Amino acid sequence: MSHTIRAVYPGSFDPITNGHVYIAERAAGLFDELTVSILINPEKRATFSVDERKTMAIEALSHLPNVKVDSFTGLLVDFLRQERSRIIIRGLRALSDFEYEFQLAQMNRQLAPEIETLFIVTDARYSYLSSHAVKDIFNFGGPVQEMVPPGVYRRLRERFPHFDKEIRR
């Protein structure tokens, strides 16, 4: 008897970048089902609403038939139990990410020993890329079109037209 192996790729995805898409593609190739789940953190001031982030992620990942996009609040391990998953996917860009991610993995393991965290190393072309960096670069008029999916780029231009100096280049 076979069973479905589900994994969850959590994050703020504010907004989703091509680096996030790369990690999702890799994870989708390893598991039967992948849930890309957007953390709702009332403590953080997000640039895009949860619904906007979900829409952008759905658009960016529509080519992956075994991926769904959801959101959650509260403990990640509780969300995994709700999803009937035992696997957390985390992307690593650089060694500096590892210490933070390792601490999170240890905490999740303490809370739920049955849940495993798997790290996927990103492609070198995305090693510098983060949602925060994309927003900063865009806000200073830098080119971000190659860093984000087309729908994200369009929404950045709509949301912050006064920062969009890239159009005039």
Coordinates of N, CA, C and O in Angstrom, one line a residue:
M1 N 0.8 -1.2 0.0 CA 0.0 0.0 0.0 C 0.9 1.2 0.0 O 1.7 1.4 0.9
S2 N 0.7 2.1 -1.0 CA 1.5 3.3 -1.0 C 0.7 4.5 -0.4 O -0.5 4.4 -0.3
H3 N 1.4 5.4 0.1 CA 0.8 6.6 0.7 C 1.4 7.9 0.1 O 2.5 7.9 -0.4
T4 N 0.6 8.9 0.2 CA 1.1 10.2 -0.4 C 2.1 10.8 0.6 O 1.8 11.0 1.8
I5 N 3.2 11.3 0.0 CA 4.2 12.0 0.8 C 4.0 13.5 0.6 O 4.2 13.9 -0.6
R6 N 3.7 14.2 1.6 CA 3.4 15.6 1.5 C 4.5 16.4 2.2 O 5.0 16.0 3.3
A7 N 4.9 17.5 1.7 CA 5.8 18.4 2.3 C 5.2 19.8 2.3 O 4.3 20.2 1.5
V8 N 5.7 20.6 3.2 CA 5.3 22.0 3.4 C 6.5 23.0 3.3 O 7.5 22.7 3.9
Y9 N 6.4 23.9 2.4 CA 7.4 24.9 2.2 C 6.8 26.3 2.7 O 6.1 26.9 2.1
P10 N 7.2 26.6 4.0 CA 6.6 27.8 4.6 C 7.5 29.1 4.4 O 8.7 28.9 4.1
G11 N 6.9 30.2 4.5 CA 7.6 31.5 4.4 C 6.7 32.6 4.3 O 5.5 32.5 4.2
S12 N 7.3 33.8 4.3 CA 6.5 35.0 4.2 C 6.2 35.3 2.8 O 5.1 35.9 2.4
F13 N 7.1 35.0 1.9 CA 6.9 35.2 0.4 C 6.3 36.6 0.1 O 5.3 36.7 -0.6
D14 N 7.0 37.6 0.6 CA 6.5 39.0 0.5 C 7.5 39.9 -0.3 O 8.1 40.7 0.3
P15 N 7.6 39.7 -1.6 CA 6.8 38.8 -2.5 C 7.7 37.5 -2.8 O 8.8 37.4 -2.4
I16 N 7.0 36.6 -3.5 CA 7.7 35.4 -3.9 C 8.8 35.8 -5.0 O 8.5 36.7 -5.8
T17 N 9.9 35.2 -4.9 CA 11.0 35.5 -5.8 C 11.3 34.3 -6.7 O 10.8 33.2 -6.4
N18 N 12.2 34.5 -7.7 CA 12.6 33.3 -8.5 C 13.4 32.3 -7.7 O 13.4 31.1 -8.0
G19 N 14.0 32.8 -6.6 CA 14.7 31.8 -5.7 C 13.7 30.9 -5.0 O 13.9 29.7 -4.9
H20 N 12.6 31.5 -4.6 CA 11.5 30.7 -4.0 C 10.9 29.7 -5.0 O 10.7 28.5 -4.6
V21 N 10.7 30.2 -6.2 CA 10.2 29.3 -7.2 C 11.1 28.1 -7.5 O 10.7 27.0 -7.6
Y22 N 12.4 28.4 -7.5 CA 13.4 27.3 -7.7 C 13.3 26.3 -6.6 O 13.3 25.1 -6.9
I23 N 13.3 26.7 -5.4 CA 13.2 25.8 -4.2 C 11.9 25.0 -4.3 O 11.8 23.7 -4.2
A24 N 10.8 25.6 -4.7 CA 9.5 24.9 -4.8 C 9.5 23.9 -6.0 O 9.0 22.8 -5.8
E25 N 10.2 24.2 -7.1 CA 10.3 23.3 -8.2 C 11.1 22.1 -7.8 O 10.7 20.9 -8.1
R26 N 12.2 22.3 -7.1 CA 13.0 21.1 -6.6 C 12.2 20.3 -5.6 O 12.2 19.0 -5.7
A27 N 11.5 20.9 -4.7 CA 10.7 20.1 -3.7 C 9.6 19.4 -4.4 O 9.3 18.2 -4.0
A28 N 8.9 20.0 -5.3 CA 7.8 19.4 -6.0 C 8.3 18.2 -6.8 O 7.5 17.2 -7.0
G29 N 9.5 18.1 -7.2 CA 10.0 16.9 -7.9 C 10.4 15.8 -6.9 O 10.5 14.7 -7.4
L30 N 10.4 16.1 -5.6 CA 10.8 15.1 -4.6 C 9.6 14.5 -3.9 O 9.7 13.4 -3.4
F31 N 8.5 15.2 -3.9 CA 7.3 14.8 -3.1 C 6.0 14.7 -3.9 O 5.9 15.4 -5.0
D32 N 5.1 13.9 -3.5 CA 3.8 13.7 -4.2 C 3.0 15.1 -4.2 O 2.4 15.4 -5.1
E33 N 3.1 15.7 -3.0 CA 2.3 17.0 -2.9 C 3.2 18.0 -2.1 O 3.9 17.6 -1.1
L34 N 3.2 19.2 -2.5 CA 3.9 20.3 -1.8 C 2.9 21.4 -1.6 O 2.2 21.9 -2.5
T35 N 2.9 21.9 -0.3 CA 2.1 23.0 0.0 C 3.0 24.2 0.3 O 3.9 24.1 1.2
V36 N 2.9 25.2 -0.5 CA 3.7 26.5 -0.3 C 2.8 27.3 0.6 O 1.7 27.6 0.3
S37 N 3.2 27.5 1.9 CA 2.4 28.1 2.9 C 2.9 29.4 3.4 O 4.0 29.5 3.8
I38 N 2.0 30.4 3.3 CA 2.4 31.8 3.6 C 2.1 32.0 5.1 O 0.9 31.9 5.5
L39 N 3.1 32.4 5.8 CA 2.9 32.7 7.3 C 2.2 34.0 7.4 O 2.6 35.0 6.9
I40 N 1.1 34.0 8.2 CA 0.5 35.2 8.6 C 1.0 35.6 9.9 O 0.8 35.0 10.9
N41 N 1.8 36.7 9.9 CA 2.5 37.1 11.1 C 2.0 38.6 11.4 O 2.5 39.5 10.8
P42 N 1.1 38.7 12.4 CA 0.6 40.1 12.6 C 1.6 41.0 13.2 O 1.5 42.2 13.1
E43 N 2.7 40.5 13.7 CA 3.8 41.3 14.2 C 4.6 42.0 13.1 O 5.3 43.0 13.3
K44 N 4.6 41.4 11.9 CA 5.4 41.9 10.8 C 4.5 42.8 9.9 O 3.4 42.4 9.6
R45 N 5.1 43.9 9.4 CA 4.3 44.7 8.5 C 4.7 44.2 7.0 O 5.8 44.5 6.6
A46 N 3.8 43.6 6.4 CA 4.0 43.0 5.1 C 3.8 44.1 4.0 O 2.9 45.0 4.2
T47 N 4.5 44.0 2.9 CA 4.3 44.9 1.8 C 3.0 44.5 1.1 O 2.2 45.4 0.7
F48 N 2.8 43.2 0.9 CA 1.6 42.7 0.2 C 0.7 42.0 1.2 O 1.2 41.3 2.1
S49 N -0.6 42.1 1.0 CA -1.5 41.3 1.9 C -1.3 39.8 1.7 O -0.7 39.4 0.7
V50 N -1.9 39.1 2.6 CA -1.8 37.6 2.4 C -2.5 37.2 1.1 O -1.9 36.3 0.4
D51 N -3.6 37.7 0.8 CA -4.3 37.4 -0.4 C -3.5 37.7 -1.7 O -3.4 36.9 -2.6
E52 N -2.8 38.9 -1.6 CA -2.0 39.2 -2.8 C -0.8 38.2 -2.9 O -0.4 37.8 -4.0
R53 N -0.2 37.9 -1.7 CA 0.9 37.0 -1.8 C 0.5 35.6 -2.2 O 1.2 34.9 -3.0
K54 N -0.7 35.2 -1.8 CA -1.2 33.9 -2.3 C -1.4 33.9 -3.8 O -1.0 33.0 -4.5
T55 N -2.0 35.0 -4.3 CA -2.3 35.1 -5.7 C -1.0 35.1 -6.5 O -0.9 34.4 -7.5
M56 N 0.0 35.8 -6.1 CA 1.3 35.9 -6.8 C 2.0 34.5 -6.8 O 2.6 34.0 -7.8
A57 N 1.9 33.8 -5.6 CA 2.5 32.5 -5.5 C 1.8 31.5 -6.4 O 2.4 30.6 -7.1
I58 N 0.4 31.5 -6.4 CA -0.3 30.6 -7.3 C 0.0 30.8 -8.8 O 0.3 29.9 -9.5
E59 N 0.1 32.1 -9.2 CA 0.5 32.4 -10.6 C 1.9 31.9 -10.8 O 2.2 31.2 -11.9
A60 N 2.9 32.1 -9.9 CA 4.3 31.7 -10.2 C 4.5 30.2 -10.2 O 5.4 29.8 -10.8
L61 N 3.6 29.5 -9.5 CA 3.8 28.1 -9.3 C 2.8 27.2 -10.1 O 2.7 26.0 -10.0
S62 N 2.0 27.9 -11.0 CA 0.9 27.2 -11.7 C 1.4 26.1 -12.6 O 0.7 25.2 -13.0
H63 N 2.7 26.1 -13.0 CA 3.3 25.1 -13.9 C 3.6 23.8 -13.1 O 4.0 22.8 -13.7
L64 N 3.4 23.8 -11.8 CA 3.7 22.6 -10.9 C 2.3 22.0 -10.5 O 1.7 22.5 -9.5
P65 N 1.9 21.0 -11.1 CA 0.5 20.4 -10.8 C 0.4 19.9 -9.4 O -0.7 19.8 -8.9
N66 N 1.5 19.5 -8.7 CA 1.4 18.9 -7.4 C 1.6 19.9 -6.3 O 1.9 19.6 -5.1
V67 N 1.5 21.2 -6.6 CA 1.8 22.3 -5.6 C 0.5 23.0 -5.4 O -0.2 23.4 -6.3
K68 N 0.2 23.3 -4.1 CA -0.9 24.2 -3.8 C -0.4 25.2 -2.9 O 0.7 25.1 -2.3
V69 N -1.1 26.4 -2.8 CA -0.7 27.5 -2.0 C -1.7 27.7 -0.9 O -2.9 27.7 -1.2
D70 N -1.3 27.9 0.3 CA -2.1 28.1 1.4 C -1.5 29.1 2.3 O -0.4 29.7 2.1
S71 N -2.2 29.4 3.5 CA -1.6 30.3 4.5 C -1.9 29.7 5.8 O -2.8 28.9 6.0
F72 N -1.1 30.2 6.8 CA -1.4 29.7 8.2 C -0.9 30.8 9.2 O -0.2 31.7 8.9
T73 N -1.5 30.6 10.4 CA -1.1 31.4 11.5 C -0.8 30.5 12.6 O -1.3 29.4 12.7
G74 N 0.0 30.9 13.6 CA 0.3 30.0 14.7 C 1.6 29.2 14.4 O 2.4 29.6 13.7
L75 N 1.6 28.0 15.1 CA 2.8 27.2 15.0 C 2.9 26.4 13.7 O 1.8 25.8 13.3
L76 N 4.0 26.4 13.1 CA 4.2 25.7 11.9 C 3.9 24.2 12.1 O 3.3 23.5 11.2
V77 N 4.3 23.6 13.2 CA 4.1 22.2 13.4 C 2.7 21.8 13.4 O 2.2 20.8 13.0
D78 N 1.8 22.7 14.0 CA 0.4 22.5 14.0 C -0.2 22.5 12.6 O -1.0 21.7 12.2
F79 N 0.3 23.4 11.7 CA -0.1 23.5 10.3 C 0.3 22.2 9.6 O -0.5 21.6 8.9
L80 N 1.5 21.7 9.9 CA 1.9 20.4 9.2 C 1.0 19.3 9.7 O 0.7 18.4 8.8
R81 N 0.7 19.2 10.9 CA -0.2 18.2 11.4 C -1.6 18.3 10.7 O -2.2 17.3 10.2
Q82 N -2.1 19.5 10.5 CA -3.3 19.7 9.8 C -3.2 19.3 8.4 O -4.2 18.7 7.8
E83 N -2.1 19.5 7.7 CA -1.9 19.1 6.3 C -1.5 17.6 6.2 O -1.3 17.1 5.1
R84 N -1.4 16.9 7.3 CA -0.9 15.5 7.3 C 0.4 15.3 6.7 O 0.6 14.5 5.8
S85 N 1.3 16.2 7.1 CA 2.7 16.2 6.5 C 3.7 16.1 7.7 O 3.4 16.5 8.8
R86 N 4.8 15.5 7.4 CA 5.9 15.4 8.4 C 7.2 16.0 7.9 O 8.2 15.9 8.5
I87 N 7.1 16.8 6.8 CA 8.3 17.3 6.2 C 8.2 18.9 5.9 O 7.3 19.3 5.3
I88 N 9.2 19.6 6.5 CA 9.3 21.0 6.3 C 10.4 21.2 5.3 O 11.5 20.7 5.5
I89 N 10.2 22.0 4.3 CA 11.2 22.4 3.3 C 11.7 23.8 3.6 O 10.9 24.7 3.8
R90 N 13.0 23.9 3.6 CA 13.6 25.2 3.8 C 14.7 25.4 2.8 O 15.4 24.5 2.5
G91 N 14.7 26.6 2.2 CA 15.8 26.9 1.2 C 17.0 27.5 1.9 O 16.8 28.3 2.9
L92 N 18.2 27.2 1.5 CA 19.4 27.8 2.0 C 20.1 28.5 0.8 O 20.3 28.0 -0.2
R93 N 20.4 29.8 1.1 CA 21.1 30.6 0.1 C 22.6 30.6 0.4 O 23.4 30.6 -0.6
A94 N 22.9 30.8 1.6 CA 24.3 30.9 2.0 C 24.5 30.3 3.4 O 23.6 29.9 4.1
L95 N 25.8 30.1 3.8 CA 26.1 29.5 5.1 C 25.4 30.3 6.2 O 25.0 29.8 7.2
S96 N 25.3 31.6 6.0 CA 24.7 32.5 7.0 C 23.3 32.1 7.3 O 22.8 32.3 8.4
D97 N 22.6 31.6 6.3 CA 21.2 31.1 6.5 C 21.1 29.9 7.4 O 20.1 29.7 8.1
F98 N 22.2 29.1 7.4 CA 22.1 27.8 8.0 C 21.9 27.9 9.5 O 21.1 27.2 10.1
E99 N 22.6 28.8 10.2 CA 22.5 28.9 11.6 C 21.1 29.2 12.1 O 20.6 28.5 13.0
Y100 N 20.5 30.2 11.4 CA 19.1 30.5 11.8 C 18.2 29.4 11.5 O 17.3 29.0 12.3
E101 N 18.3 28.8 10.3 CA 17.4 27.7 9.9 C 17.6 26.5 10.8 O 16.7 25.7 11.1
F102 N 18.9 26.2 11.2 CA 19.2 25.1 12.1 C 18.5 25.3 13.4 O 17.9 24.3 14.0
Q103 N 18.5 26.5 14.0 CA 17.8 26.8 15.2 C 16.3 26.5 15.1 O 15.7 25.9 16.0
L104 N 15.7 27.0 14.0 CA 14.3 26.8 13.8 C 14.0 25.3 13.7 O 13.0 24.8 14.2
A105 N 14.8 24.6 13.0 CA 14.6 23.1 12.8 C 14.7 22.4 14.1 O 13.9 21.5 14.4
Q106 N 15.7 22.8 15.0 CA 15.8 22.2 16.3 C 14.6 22.5 17.2 O 14.1 21.6 17.9
M107 N 14.1 23.7 17.1 CA 12.9 24.1 17.9 C 11.7 23.3 17.4 O 10.9 22.8 18.2
N108 N 11.5 23.2 16.1 CA 10.4 22.4 15.6 C 10.5 21.0 15.9 O 9.5 20.3 16.3
R109 N 11.7 20.5 16.0 CA 11.9 19.1 16.4 C 11.6 18.8 17.8 O 11.1 17.8 18.2
Q110 N 11.9 19.8 18.7 CA 11.5 19.8 20.1 C 10.0 19.8 20.2 O 9.5 19.0 21.1
L111 N 9.3 20.6 19.5 CA 7.8 20.6 19.5 C 7.2 19.4 18.9 O 6.1 19.0 19.4
A112 N 7.8 18.9 17.9 CA 7.1 17.8 17.2 C 8.2 16.8 16.6 O 8.7 17.0 15.5
P113 N 8.7 15.9 17.4 CA 9.8 15.0 17.0 C 9.5 14.2 15.7 O 10.5 13.8 15.1
E114 N 8.3 14.0 15.4 CA 7.9 13.3 14.2 C 8.2 14.1 12.9 O 8.1 13.5 11.8
I115 N 8.4 15.4 13.0 CA 8.5 16.2 11.8 C 10.0 16.5 11.5 O 10.8 16.8 12.4
E116 N 10.3 16.3 10.2 CA 11.7 16.5 9.7 C 11.8 17.8 8.9 O 10.8 18.2 8.3
T117 N 12.9 18.5 9.0 CA 13.2 19.6 8.2 C 14.2 19.2 7.2 O 15.3 18.7 7.5
L118 N 13.9 19.5 5.9 CA 14.9 19.2 4.8 C 15.3 20.5 4.2 O 14.5 21.4 3.9
F119 N 16.6 20.7 4.0 CA 17.2 21.9 3.4 C 17.5 21.6 2.0 O 18.1 20.6 1.6
I120 N 17.1 22.6 1.1 CA 17.4 22.5 -0.3 C 18.3 23.8 -0.6 O 17.9 24.9 -0.3
V121 N 19.4 23.5 -1.1 CA 20.4 24.6 -1.4 C 19.9 25.2 -2.8 O 19.7 24.5 -3.7
T122 N 19.9 26.5 -2.8 CA 19.4 27.2 -4.0 C 20.5 27.2 -5.1 O 21.7 26.9 -4.8
D123 N 20.1 27.5 -6.3 CA 21.1 27.7 -7.4 C 21.9 28.9 -7.1 O 21.4 29.9 -6.5
A124 N 23.1 28.9 -7.5 CA 24.1 30.0 -7.3 C 23.5 31.4 -7.8 O 23.7 32.4 -7.2
R125 N 22.7 31.3 -8.9 CA 22.2 32.6 -9.4 C 21.2 33.2 -8.5 O 20.8 34.4 -8.6
Y126 N 20.7 32.5 -7.5 CA 19.7 33.1 -6.5 C 20.3 33.2 -5.1 O 19.6 33.5 -4.2
S127 N 21.6 33.0 -4.9 CA 22.2 33.0 -3.6 C 22.1 34.3 -2.9 O 22.2 34.4 -1.7
Y128 N 22.0 35.4 -3.6 CA 21.9 36.7 -3.0 C 20.5 37.2 -2.9 O 20.2 38.3 -2.3
L129 N 19.5 36.5 -3.4 CA 18.2 37.0 -3.6 C 17.3 36.8 -2.3 O 17.3 35.7 -1.8
S130 N 16.6 37.8 -2.0 CA 15.6 37.7 -0.9 C 14.5 38.7 -1.2 O 14.7 39.6 -2.0
S131 N 13.3 38.5 -0.6 CA 12.2 39.4 -0.9 C 12.5 40.8 -0.4 O 12.2 41.8 -1.1
H132 N 13.2 40.9 0.7 CA 13.6 42.2 1.2 C 14.5 42.9 0.2 O 14.4 44.1 -0.1
A133 N 15.5 42.2 -0.3 CA 16.5 42.8 -1.2 C 15.8 43.2 -2.5 O 16.0 44.3 -3.0
V134 N 14.8 42.4 -3.0 CA 14.1 42.8 -4.2 C 13.3 44.1 -4.0 O 13.4 45.0 -4.8
K135 N 12.7 44.3 -2.8 CA 11.9 45.5 -2.6 C 12.9 46.7 -2.4 O 12.6 47.8 -2.9
D136 N 14.0 46.5 -1.8 CA 15.0 47.6 -1.6 C 15.5 48.0 -3.0 O 15.6 49.2 -3.3
I137 N 15.9 47.1 -3.8 CA 16.5 47.4 -5.1 C 15.4 48.1 -6.0 O 15.7 49.1 -6.6
F138 N 14.2 47.6 -5.9 CA 13.1 48.2 -6.7 C 12.9 49.7 -6.2 O 12.7 50.6 -7.0
N139 N 12.8 49.8 -4.9 CA 12.6 51.2 -4.3 C 13.7 52.2 -4.7 O 13.4 53.4 -4.6
F140 N 14.9 51.7 -5.0 CA 15.9 52.6 -5.4 C 16.1 52.7 -6.9 O 17.1 53.2 -7.4
G141 N 15.1 52.1 -7.6 CA 15.1 52.2 -9.1 C 16.0 51.2 -9.8 O 16.2 51.3 -11.0
G142 N 16.4 50.2 -9.1 CA 17.2 49.1 -9.7 C 16.4 48.1 -10.4 O 15.2 48.0 -10.2
P143 N 17.0 47.4 -11.3 CA 16.3 46.4 -12.1 C 16.1 45.1 -11.4 O 17.0 44.5 -10.8
V144 N 14.8 44.7 -11.3 CA 14.4 43.5 -10.5 C 13.7 42.5 -11.4 O 13.3 41.4 -11.0
Q145 N 13.5 42.8 -12.7 CA 12.6 42.0 -13.6 C 13.1 40.5 -13.6 O 12.3 39.6 -13.8
E146 N 14.4 40.3 -13.6 CA 15.0 39.0 -13.7 C 15.0 38.2 -12.3 O 15.4 37.1 -12.3
M147 N 14.6 38.9 -11.3 CA 14.6 38.3 -9.9 C 13.3 37.8 -9.4 O 13.2 37.0 -8.5
V148 N 12.2 38.2 -10.1 CA 10.9 37.8 -9.7 C 10.0 37.3 -10.8 O 10.3 37.7 -12.0
P149 N 9.0 36.5 -10.5 CA 8.1 36.1 -11.6 C 7.4 37.4 -12.2 O 7.2 38.4 -11.5
P150 N 6.9 37.2 -13.5 CA 6.3 38.4 -14.1 C 5.1 39.0 -13.3 O 5.0 40.3 -13.3
G151 N 4.3 38.2 -12.7 CA 3.2 38.8 -12.0 C 3.6 39.6 -10.8 O 3.0 40.6 -10.4
V152 N 4.7 39.2 -10.2 CA 5.3 40.0 -9.0 C 5.8 41.3 -9.5 O 5.6 42.4 -9.0
Y153 N 6.5 41.3 -10.6 CA 7.1 42.5 -11.2 C 6.0 43.5 -11.6 O 6.1 44.7 -11.3
R154 N 4.9 43.0 -12.2 CA 3.8 43.8 -12.5 C 3.2 44.5 -11.3 O 2.9 45.7 -11.3
R155 N 3.0 43.7 -10.2 CA 2.4 44.2 -9.0 C 3.3 45.2 -8.3 O 2.9 46.2 -7.7
L156 N 4.6 45.0 -8.4 CA 5.6 46.0 -7.8 C 5.4 47.3 -8.5 O 5.4 48.4 -7.9
R157 N 5.3 47.2 -9.8 CA 5.2 48.5 -10.6 C 3.9 49.2 -10.4 O 3.8 50.4 -10.3
E158 N 2.8 48.4 -10.2 CA 1.5 49.0 -9.8 C 1.5 49.6 -8.4 O 0.9 50.6 -8.2
R159 N 2.0 48.9 -7.5 CA 2.0 49.3 -6.1 C 2.9 50.5 -5.8 O 2.6 51.3 -5.0
F160 N 4.0 50.6 -6.5 CA 5.0 51.6 -6.3 C 5.4 52.3 -7.6 O 6.6 52.3 -7.9
P161 N 4.5 52.9 -8.3 CA 4.8 53.5 -9.6 C 5.9 54.6 -9.4 O 6.7 54.9 -10.3
H162 N 5.9 55.3 -8.3 CA 6.8 56.4 -8.1 C 8.3 55.9 -7.9 O 9.2 56.7 -8.0
F163 N 8.4 54.6 -7.7 CA 9.8 54.1 -7.5 C 10.2 53.4 -8.8 O 11.4 53.0 -8.9
D164 N 9.4 53.3 -9.8 CA 9.7 52.5 -11.0 C 10.5 53.3 -12.0 O 10.0 53.7 -13.0
K165 N 11.8 53.5 -11.7 CA 12.7 54.2 -12.6 C 13.1 53.3 -13.7 O 13.6 53.8 -14.7
E166 N 13.0 52.0 -13.5 CA 13.5 51.0 -14.5 C 12.8 51.2 -15.8 O 13.4 50.9 -16.9
I167 N 11.6 51.7 -15.9 CA 10.8 51.8 -17.1 C 11.5 52.8 -18.0 O 11.5 52.6 -19.2
R168 N 12.1 53.8 -17.4 CA 12.7 54.9 -18.2 C 14.1 54.6 -18.7 O 14.7 55.4 -19.4
R169 N 14.6 53.5 -18.4 CA 16.0 53.1 -18.8 C 16.0 52.7 -20.3 O 15.2 52.3 -20.9

